[in-house]
Amino acid sequence: MATEPETGYSFPSISPTSHPLVALYAITLVKGVKVTVRFGRTTAYGRSTNPVPSPPGGGPVSILVAGMKAATTYHVSARVQWPDGKWLDTPDQTFTPGALPNIALPTLTASTSASERPNPGVEL
C-alpha cells in the first residue's frame, strides 16, 4: 500500500519482540524523509531513537525501541522529518512492555578503595 504524500507516512504500529523490554515500531514512509521514534511515560515522551531515513524509493521502516521498564505503559509517537527541516508527528499510541521472566538474579558485590566513589548502576 502507498504512503500518504501529504503526511509522509502511513500505517504506524508498535508491537512486542522476543525480548520483553524491546518494542518494534513499524512505519511506511515516502522517499526523502527521516523518522525518529519518541517514547516515555507521558506524552511529553522524553526519550527517542536515532533518526532513520526512508528507503531510497520510500517504503517500510522498522525501528527497535529499547530502554523501557518492564510492565509499564509508555506513550509512543514518531516524528517524520522532511528535507526542508519541517516535522510531522504521528498520533500517540500506548505500548506496555512485557514482564521480566521470573528467574533468580545473581547476587553481586563490588568494593571500592577509600579514594573511590561508586557510580549508580543498573536499576532492577
PDB file of N, CA and C in Angstrom, residues 18-94:
ATOM      1  N   SER A  18      10.774 -10.555  20.689  1.00  0.00           N
ATOM      2  CA  SER A  18      11.098 -11.699  21.549  1.00  0.00           C
ATOM      3  C   SER A  18      11.743 -11.258  22.860  1.00  0.00           C
ATOM      4  N   HIS A  19      12.258 -10.047  22.930  1.00  0.00           N
ATOM      5  CA  HIS A  19      12.819  -9.516  24.176  1.00  0.00           C
ATOM      6  C   HIS A  19      11.726  -8.704  24.863  1.00  0.00           C
ATOM      7  N   PRO A  20      11.415  -8.985  26.135  1.00  0.00           N
ATOM      8  CA  PRO A  20      10.286  -8.312  26.770  1.00  0.00           C
ATOM      9  C   PRO A  20      10.425  -6.797  26.910  1.00  0.00           C
ATOM     10  N   LEU A  21      11.655  -6.260  26.845  1.00  0.00           N
ATOM     11  CA  LEU A  21      11.843  -4.824  27.037  1.00  0.00           C
ATOM     12  C   LEU A  21      12.128  -4.074  25.746  1.00  0.00           C
ATOM     13  N   VAL A  22      11.939  -4.725  24.609  1.00  0.00           N
ATOM     14  CA  VAL A  22      12.201  -4.102  23.312  1.00  0.00           C
ATOM     15  C   VAL A  22      10.938  -4.181  22.460  1.00  0.00           C
ATOM     16  N   ALA A  23      10.553  -3.057  21.880  1.00  0.00           N
ATOM     17  CA  ALA A  23       9.390  -2.997  21.002  1.00  0.00           C
ATOM     18  C   ALA A  23       9.855  -2.772  19.566  1.00  0.00           C
ATOM     19  N   LEU A  24       8.998  -3.123  18.623  1.00  0.00           N
ATOM     20  CA  LEU A  24       9.268  -2.890  17.207  1.00  0.00           C
ATOM     21  C   LEU A  24       8.274  -1.865  16.691  1.00  0.00           C
ATOM     22  N   TYR A  25       8.788  -0.708  16.260  1.00  0.00           N
ATOM     23  CA  TYR A  25       7.949   0.323  15.672  1.00  0.00           C
ATOM     24  C   TYR A  25       8.090   0.201  14.162  1.00  0.00           C
ATOM     25  N   ALA A  26       6.981   0.032  13.479  1.00  0.00           N
ATOM     26  CA  ALA A  26       6.987  -0.122  12.024  1.00  0.00           C
ATOM     27  C   ALA A  26       6.158   0.993  11.405  1.00  0.00           C
ATOM     28  N   ILE A  27       6.684   1.547  10.317  1.00  0.00           N
ATOM     29  CA  ILE A  27       6.007   2.642   9.627  1.00  0.00           C
ATOM     30  C   ILE A  27       6.405   2.599   8.153  1.00  0.00           C
ATOM     31  N   THR A  28       5.504   3.017   7.285  1.00  0.00           N
ATOM     32  CA  THR A  28       5.811   3.113   5.865  1.00  0.00           C
ATOM     33  C   THR A  28       5.970   4.589   5.530  1.00  0.00           C
ATOM     34  N   LEU A  29       7.110   4.936   4.892  1.00  0.00           N
ATOM     35  CA  LEU A  29       7.459   6.335   4.639  1.00  0.00           C
ATOM     36  C   LEU A  29       7.555   6.630   3.143  1.00  0.00           C
ATOM     37  N   VAL A  30       7.356   7.886   2.792  1.00  0.00           N
ATOM     38  CA  VAL A  30       7.657   8.332   1.432  1.00  0.00           C
ATOM     39  C   VAL A  30       9.165   8.511   1.330  1.00  0.00           C
ATOM     40  N   LYS A  31       9.679   8.649   0.138  1.00  0.00           N
ATOM     41  CA  LYS A  31      11.125   8.822  -0.024  1.00  0.00           C
ATOM     42  C   LYS A  31      11.561  10.199   0.469  1.00  0.00           C
ATOM     43  N   GLY A  32      12.808  10.269   0.903  1.00  0.00           N
ATOM     44  CA  GLY A  32      13.407  11.548   1.262  1.00  0.00           C
ATOM     45  C   GLY A  32      13.134  12.058   2.661  1.00  0.00           C
ATOM     46  N   VAL A  33      12.518  11.254   3.522  1.00  0.00           N
ATOM     47  CA  VAL A  33      12.242  11.707   4.881  1.00  0.00           C
ATOM     48  C   VAL A  33      13.026  10.857   5.875  1.00  0.00           C
ATOM     49  N   LYS A  34      13.060  11.309   7.144  1.00  0.00           N
ATOM     50  CA  LYS A  34      13.660  10.558   8.246  1.00  0.00           C
ATOM     51  C   LYS A  34      12.596  10.401   9.322  1.00  0.00           C
ATOM     52  N   VAL A  35      12.760   9.374  10.143  1.00  0.00           N
ATOM     53  CA  VAL A  35      11.810   9.173  11.232  1.00  0.00           C
ATOM     54  C   VAL A  35      12.571   8.898  12.529  1.00  0.00           C
ATOM     55  N   THR A  36      12.073   9.485  13.609  1.00  0.00           N
ATOM     56  CA  THR A  36      12.574   9.275  14.958  1.00  0.00           C
ATOM     57  C   THR A  36      11.392   8.825  15.799  1.00  0.00           C
ATOM     58  N   VAL A  37      11.575   7.800  16.611  1.00  0.00           N
ATOM     59  CA  VAL A  37      10.506   7.340  17.496  1.00  0.00           C
ATOM     60  C   VAL A  37      10.736   7.925  18.885  1.00  0.00           C
ATOM     61  N   ARG A  38       9.712   8.611  19.404  1.00  0.00           N
ATOM     62  CA  ARG A  38       9.770   9.191  20.742  1.00  0.00           C
ATOM     63  C   ARG A  38       8.942   8.320  21.683  1.00  0.00           C
ATOM     64  N   PHE A  39       9.413   8.166  22.928  1.00  0.00           N
ATOM     65  CA  PHE A  39       8.653   7.362  23.880  1.00  0.00           C
ATOM     66  C   PHE A  39       8.904   7.842  25.304  1.00  0.00           C
ATOM     67  N   GLY A  40       7.927   7.604  26.160  1.00  0.00           N
ATOM     68  CA  GLY A  40       8.032   7.977  27.567  1.00  0.00           C
ATOM     69  C   GLY A  40       6.748   7.625  28.289  1.00  0.00           C
ATOM     70  N   ARG A  41       6.733   7.862  29.587  1.00  0.00           N
ATOM     71  CA  ARG A  41       5.561   7.500  30.381  1.00  0.00           C
ATOM     72  C   ARG A  41       4.399   8.470  30.205  1.00  0.00           C
ATOM     73  N   THR A  42       4.675   9.635  29.627  1.00  0.00           N
ATOM     74  CA  THR A  42       3.627  10.609  29.333  1.00  0.00           C
ATOM     75  C   THR A  42       3.795  11.065  27.883  1.00  0.00           C
ATOM     76  N   THR A  43       2.890  11.895  27.417  1.00  0.00           N
ATOM     77  CA  THR A  43       3.003  12.416  26.055  1.00  0.00           C
ATOM     78  C   THR A  43       4.088  13.487  25.930  1.00  0.00           C
ATOM     79  N   ALA A  44       4.803  13.758  27.013  1.00  0.00           N
ATOM     80  CA  ALA A  44       5.998  14.599  26.918  1.00  0.00           C
ATOM     81  C   ALA A  44       7.169  13.763  26.386  1.00  0.00           C
ATOM     82  N   TYR A  45       6.969  12.445  26.345  1.00  0.00           N
ATOM     83  CA  TYR A  45       7.922  11.455  25.838  1.00  0.00           C
ATOM     84  C   TYR A  45       9.237  11.493  26.624  1.00  0.00           C
ATOM     85  N   GLY A  46      10.236  12.245  26.211  1.00  0.00           N
ATOM     86  CA  GLY A  46      11.479  12.330  26.970  1.00  0.00           C
ATOM     87  C   GLY A  46      12.610  11.486  26.425  1.00  0.00           C
ATOM     88  N   ARG A  47      12.309  10.434  25.690  1.00  0.00           N
ATOM     89  CA  ARG A  47      13.347   9.597  25.094  1.00  0.00           C
ATOM     90  C   ARG A  47      13.049   9.434  23.617  1.00  0.00           C
ATOM     91  N   SER A  48      14.102   9.166  22.845  1.00  0.00           N
ATOM     92  CA  SER A  48      13.882   8.959  21.415  1.00  0.00           C
ATOM     93  C   SER A  48      14.975   8.089  20.818  1.00  0.00           C
ATOM     94  N   THR A  49      14.656   7.519  19.682  1.00  0.00           N
ATOM     95  CA  THR A  49      15.630   6.732  18.940  1.00  0.00           C
ATOM     96  C   THR A  49      16.427   7.673  18.037  1.00  0.00           C
ATOM     97  N   ASN A  50      17.481   7.160  17.451  1.00  0.00           N
ATOM     98  CA  ASN A  50      18.199   7.919  16.431  1.00  0.00           C
ATOM     99  C   ASN A  50      17.348   7.996  15.173  1.00  0.00           C
ATOM    100  N   PRO A  51      17.532   9.042  14.360  1.00  0.00           N
ATOM    101  CA  PRO A  51      16.756   9.147  13.122  1.00  0.00           C
ATOM    102  C   PRO A  51      17.119   8.031  12.141  1.00  0.00           C
ATOM    103  N   VAL A  52      16.110   7.537  11.439  1.00  0.00           N
ATOM    104  CA  VAL A  52      16.295   6.503  10.427  1.00  0.00           C
ATOM    105  C   VAL A  52      15.724   7.038   9.116  1.00  0.00           C
ATOM    106  N   PRO A  53      16.515   6.999   8.023  1.00  0.00           N
ATOM    107  CA  PRO A  53      16.000   7.509   6.748  1.00  0.00           C
ATOM    108  C   PRO A  53      15.047   6.514   6.090  1.00  0.00           C
ATOM    109  N   SER A  54      14.164   7.045   5.269  1.00  0.00           N
ATOM    110  CA  SER A  54      13.295   6.175   4.482  1.00  0.00           C
ATOM    111  C   SER A  54      14.132   5.477   3.419  1.00  0.00           C
ATOM    112  N   PRO A  55      13.675   4.323   2.911  1.00  0.00           N
ATOM    113  CA  PRO A  55      14.389   3.674   1.817  1.00  0.00           C
ATOM    114  C   PRO A  55      14.440   4.604   0.598  1.00  0.00           C
ATOM    115  N   PRO A  56      15.376   4.392  -0.332  1.00  0.00           N
ATOM    116  CA  PRO A  56      15.536   5.296  -1.487  1.00  0.00           C
ATOM    117  C   PRO A  56      14.244   5.602  -2.249  1.00  0.00           C
ATOM    118  N   GLY A  57      13.390   4.642  -2.438  1.00  0.00           N
ATOM    119  CA  GLY A  57      12.127   4.898  -3.138  1.00  0.00           C
ATOM    120  C   GLY A  57      10.945   5.030  -2.211  1.00  0.00           C
ATOM    121  N   GLY A  58      11.197   5.118  -0.912  1.00  0.00           N
ATOM    122  CA  GLY A  58      10.132   5.086   0.081  1.00  0.00           C
ATOM    123  C   GLY A  58       9.790   3.643   0.396  1.00  0.00           C
ATOM    124  N   GLY A  59       9.111   3.413   1.496  1.00  0.00           N
ATOM    125  CA  GLY A  59       8.714   2.061   1.862  1.00  0.00           C
ATOM    126  C   GLY A  59       8.756   1.831   3.352  1.00  0.00           C
ATOM    127  N   PRO A  60       8.671   0.559   3.768  1.00  0.00           N
ATOM    128  CA  PRO A  60       8.602   0.249   5.191  1.00  0.00           C
ATOM    129  C   PRO A  60       9.932   0.448   5.916  1.00  0.00           C
ATOM    130  N   VAL A  61       9.821   0.923   7.156  1.00  0.00           N
ATOM    131  CA  VAL A  61      10.971   1.101   8.041  1.00  0.00           C
ATOM    132  C   VAL A  61      10.606   0.465   9.375  1.00  0.00           C
ATOM    133  N   SER A  62      11.521  -0.309   9.935  1.00  0.00           N
ATOM    134  CA  SER A  62      11.325  -0.924  11.249  1.00  0.00           C
ATOM    135  C   SER A  62      12.402  -0.412  12.192  1.00  0.00           C
ATOM    136  N   ILE A  63      11.986   0.026  13.381  1.00  0.00           N
ATOM    137  CA  ILE A  63      12.911   0.573  14.372  1.00  0.00           C
ATOM    138  C   ILE A  63      12.704  -0.158  15.688  1.00  0.00           C
ATOM    139  N   LEU A  64      13.797  -0.692  16.255  1.00  0.00           N
ATOM    140  CA  LEU A  64      13.720  -1.306  17.575  1.00  0.00           C
ATOM    141  C   LEU A  64      13.776  -0.200  18.626  1.00  0.00           C
ATOM    142  N   VAL A  65      12.858  -0.248  19.566  1.00  0.00           N
ATOM    143  CA  VAL A  65      12.764   0.749  20.625  1.00  0.00           C
ATOM    144  C   VAL A  65      13.094   0.050  21.942  1.00  0.00           C
ATOM    145  N   ALA A  66      14.201   0.441  22.567  1.00  0.00           N
ATOM    146  CA  ALA A  66      14.645  -0.177  23.815  1.00  0.00           C
ATOM    147  C   ALA A  66      14.831   0.901  24.873  1.00  0.00           C
ATOM    148  N   GLY A  67      14.893   0.481  26.125  1.00  0.00           N
ATOM    149  CA  GLY A  67      15.106   1.421  27.225  1.00  0.00           C
ATOM    150  C   GLY A  67      13.873   1.633  28.065  1.00  0.00           C
ATOM    151  N   MET A  68      12.891   0.748  27.938  1.00  0.00           N
ATOM    152  CA  MET A  68      11.667   0.853  28.723  1.00  0.00           C
ATOM    153  C   MET A  68      11.732  -0.090  29.920  1.00  0.00           C
ATOM    154  N   LYS A  69      10.985   0.225  30.961  1.00  0.00           N
ATOM    155  CA  LYS A  69      10.888  -0.651  32.121  1.00  0.00           C
ATOM    156  C   LYS A  69       9.798  -1.683  31.875  1.00  0.00           C
ATOM    157  N   ALA A  70       9.976  -2.851  32.451  1.00  0.00           N
ATOM    158  CA  ALA A  70       9.026  -3.945  32.283  1.00  0.00           C
ATOM    159  C   ALA A  70       7.636  -3.575  32.795  1.00  0.00           C
ATOM    160  N   ALA A  71       6.619  -4.086  32.108  1.00  0.00           N
ATOM    161  CA  ALA A  71       5.225  -3.982  32.541  1.00  0.00           C
ATOM    162  C   ALA A  71       4.807  -2.554  32.905  1.00  0.00           C
ATOM    163  N   THR A  72       5.293  -1.580  32.153  1.00  0.00           N
ATOM    164  CA  THR A  72       4.995  -0.169  32.385  1.00  0.00           C
ATOM    165  C   THR A  72       4.448   0.421  31.097  1.00  0.00           C
ATOM    166  N   THR A  73       3.345   1.150  31.175  1.00  0.00           N
ATOM    167  CA  THR A  73       2.749   1.721  29.968  1.00  0.00           C
ATOM    168  C   THR A  73       3.549   2.922  29.493  1.00  0.00           C
ATOM    169  N   TYR A  74       3.852   2.933  28.199  1.00  0.00           N
ATOM    170  CA  TYR A  74       4.589   4.020  27.565  1.00  0.00           C
ATOM    171  C   TYR A  74       3.761   4.629  26.447  1.00  0.00           C
ATOM    172  N   HIS A  75       3.941   5.932  26.260  1.00  0.00           N
ATOM    173  CA  HIS A  75       3.380   6.626  25.109  1.00  0.00           C
ATOM    174  C   HIS A  75       4.453   6.626  24.027  1.00  0.00           C
ATOM    175  N   VAL A  76       4.030   6.403  22.778  1.00  0.00           N
ATOM    176  CA  VAL A  76       4.960   6.291  21.662  1.00  0.00           C
ATOM    177  C   VAL A  76       4.408   7.088  20.479  1.00  0.00           C
ATOM    178  N   SER A  77       5.276   7.837  19.827  1.00  0.00           N
ATOM    179  CA  SER A  77       4.908   8.594  18.633  1.00  0.00           C
ATOM    180  C   SER A  77       6.157   8.751  17.780  1.00  0.00           C
ATOM    181  N   ALA A  78       5.965   8.809  16.488  1.00  0.00           N
ATOM    182  CA  ALA A  78       7.097   9.044  15.591  1.00  0.00           C
ATOM    183  C   ALA A  78       7.071  10.478  15.099  1.00  0.00           C
ATOM    184  N   ARG A  79       8.254  11.007  14.800  1.00  0.00           N
ATOM    185  CA  ARG A  79       8.383  12.328  14.173  1.00  0.00           C
ATOM    186  C   ARG A  79       8.988  12.103  12.805  1.00  0.00           C
ATOM    187  N   VAL A  80       8.259  12.477  11.791  1.00  0.00           N
ATOM    188  CA  VAL A  80       8.739  12.382  10.411  1.00  0.00           C
ATOM    189  C   VAL A  80       9.318  13.741  10.050  1.00  0.00           C
ATOM    190  N   GLN A  81      10.583  13.734   9.606  1.00  0.00           N
ATOM    191  CA  GLN A  81      11.253  14.986   9.259  1.00  0.00           C
ATOM    192  C   GLN A  81      11.421  15.071   7.746  1.00  0.00           C
ATOM    193  N   TRP A  82      10.940  16.159   7.180  1.00  0.00           N
ATOM    194  CA  TRP A  82      11.059  16.430   5.750  1.00  0.00           C
ATOM    195  C   TRP A  82      12.440  17.021   5.461  1.00  0.00           C
ATOM    196  N   PRO A  83      12.896  16.955   4.208  1.00  0.00           N
ATOM    197  CA  PRO A  83      14.208  17.511   3.855  1.00  0.00           C
ATOM    198  C   PRO A  83      14.362  19.003   4.180  1.00  0.00           C
ATOM    199  N   ASP A  84      13.244  19.750   4.189  1.00  0.00           N
ATOM    200  CA  ASP A  84      13.323  21.182   4.499  1.00  0.00           C
ATOM    201  C   ASP A  84      13.366  21.447   6.007  1.00  0.00           C
ATOM    202  N   GLY A  85      13.401  20.374   6.812  1.00  0.00           N
ATOM    203  CA  GLY A  85      13.503  20.520   8.258  1.00  0.00           C
ATOM    204  C   GLY A  85      12.182  20.520   8.999  1.00  0.00           C
ATOM    205  N   LYS A  86      11.059  20.584   8.297  1.00  0.00           N
ATOM    206  CA  LYS A  86       9.755  20.560   8.965  1.00  0.00           C
ATOM    207  C   LYS A  86       9.485  19.165   9.516  1.00  0.00           C
ATOM    208  N   TRP A  87       8.704  19.120  10.602  1.00  0.00           N
ATOM    209  CA  TRP A  87       8.369  17.867  11.274  1.00  0.00           C
ATOM    210  C   TRP A  87       6.879  17.597  11.185  1.00  0.00           C
ATOM    211  N   LEU A  88       6.527  16.326  11.220  1.00  0.00           N
ATOM    212  CA  LEU A  88       5.133  15.916  11.322  1.00  0.00           C
ATOM    213  C   LEU A  88       5.092  14.773  12.340  1.00  0.00           C
ATOM    214  N   ASP A  89       4.253  14.889  13.353  1.00  0.00           N
ATOM    215  CA  ASP A  89       4.151  13.860  14.389  1.00  0.00           C
ATOM    216  C   ASP A  89       3.024  12.881  14.077  1.00  0.00           C
ATOM    217  N   THR A  90       3.281  11.595  14.301  1.00  0.00           N
ATOM    218  CA  THR A  90       2.227  10.601  14.155  1.00  0.00           C
ATOM    219  C   THR A  90       1.356  10.638  15.403  1.00  0.00           C
ATOM    220  N   PRO A  91       0.152  10.098  15.336  1.00  0.00           N
ATOM    221  CA  PRO A  91      -0.697  10.065  16.528  1.00  0.00           C
ATOM    222  C   PRO A  91      -0.041   9.264  17.660  1.00  0.00           C
ATOM    223  N   ASP A  92      -0.334   9.670  18.885  1.00  0.00           N
ATOM    224  CA  ASP A  92       0.184   8.979  20.058  1.00  0.00           C
ATOM    225  C   ASP A  92      -0.427   7.584  20.146  1.00  0.00           C
ATOM    226  N   GLN A  93       0.405   6.616  20.507  1.00  0.00           N
ATOM    227  CA  GLN A  93      -0.040   5.255  20.778  1.00  0.00           C
ATOM    228  C   GLN A  93       0.509   4.859  22.140  1.00  0.00           C
ATOM    229  N   THR A  94      -0.069   3.850  22.762  1.00  0.00           N
ATOM    230  CA  THR A  94       0.496   3.343  24.006  1.00  0.00           C
ATOM    231  C   THR A  94       0.994   1.914  23.786  1.00  0.00           C
TER     232      THR A  94
END
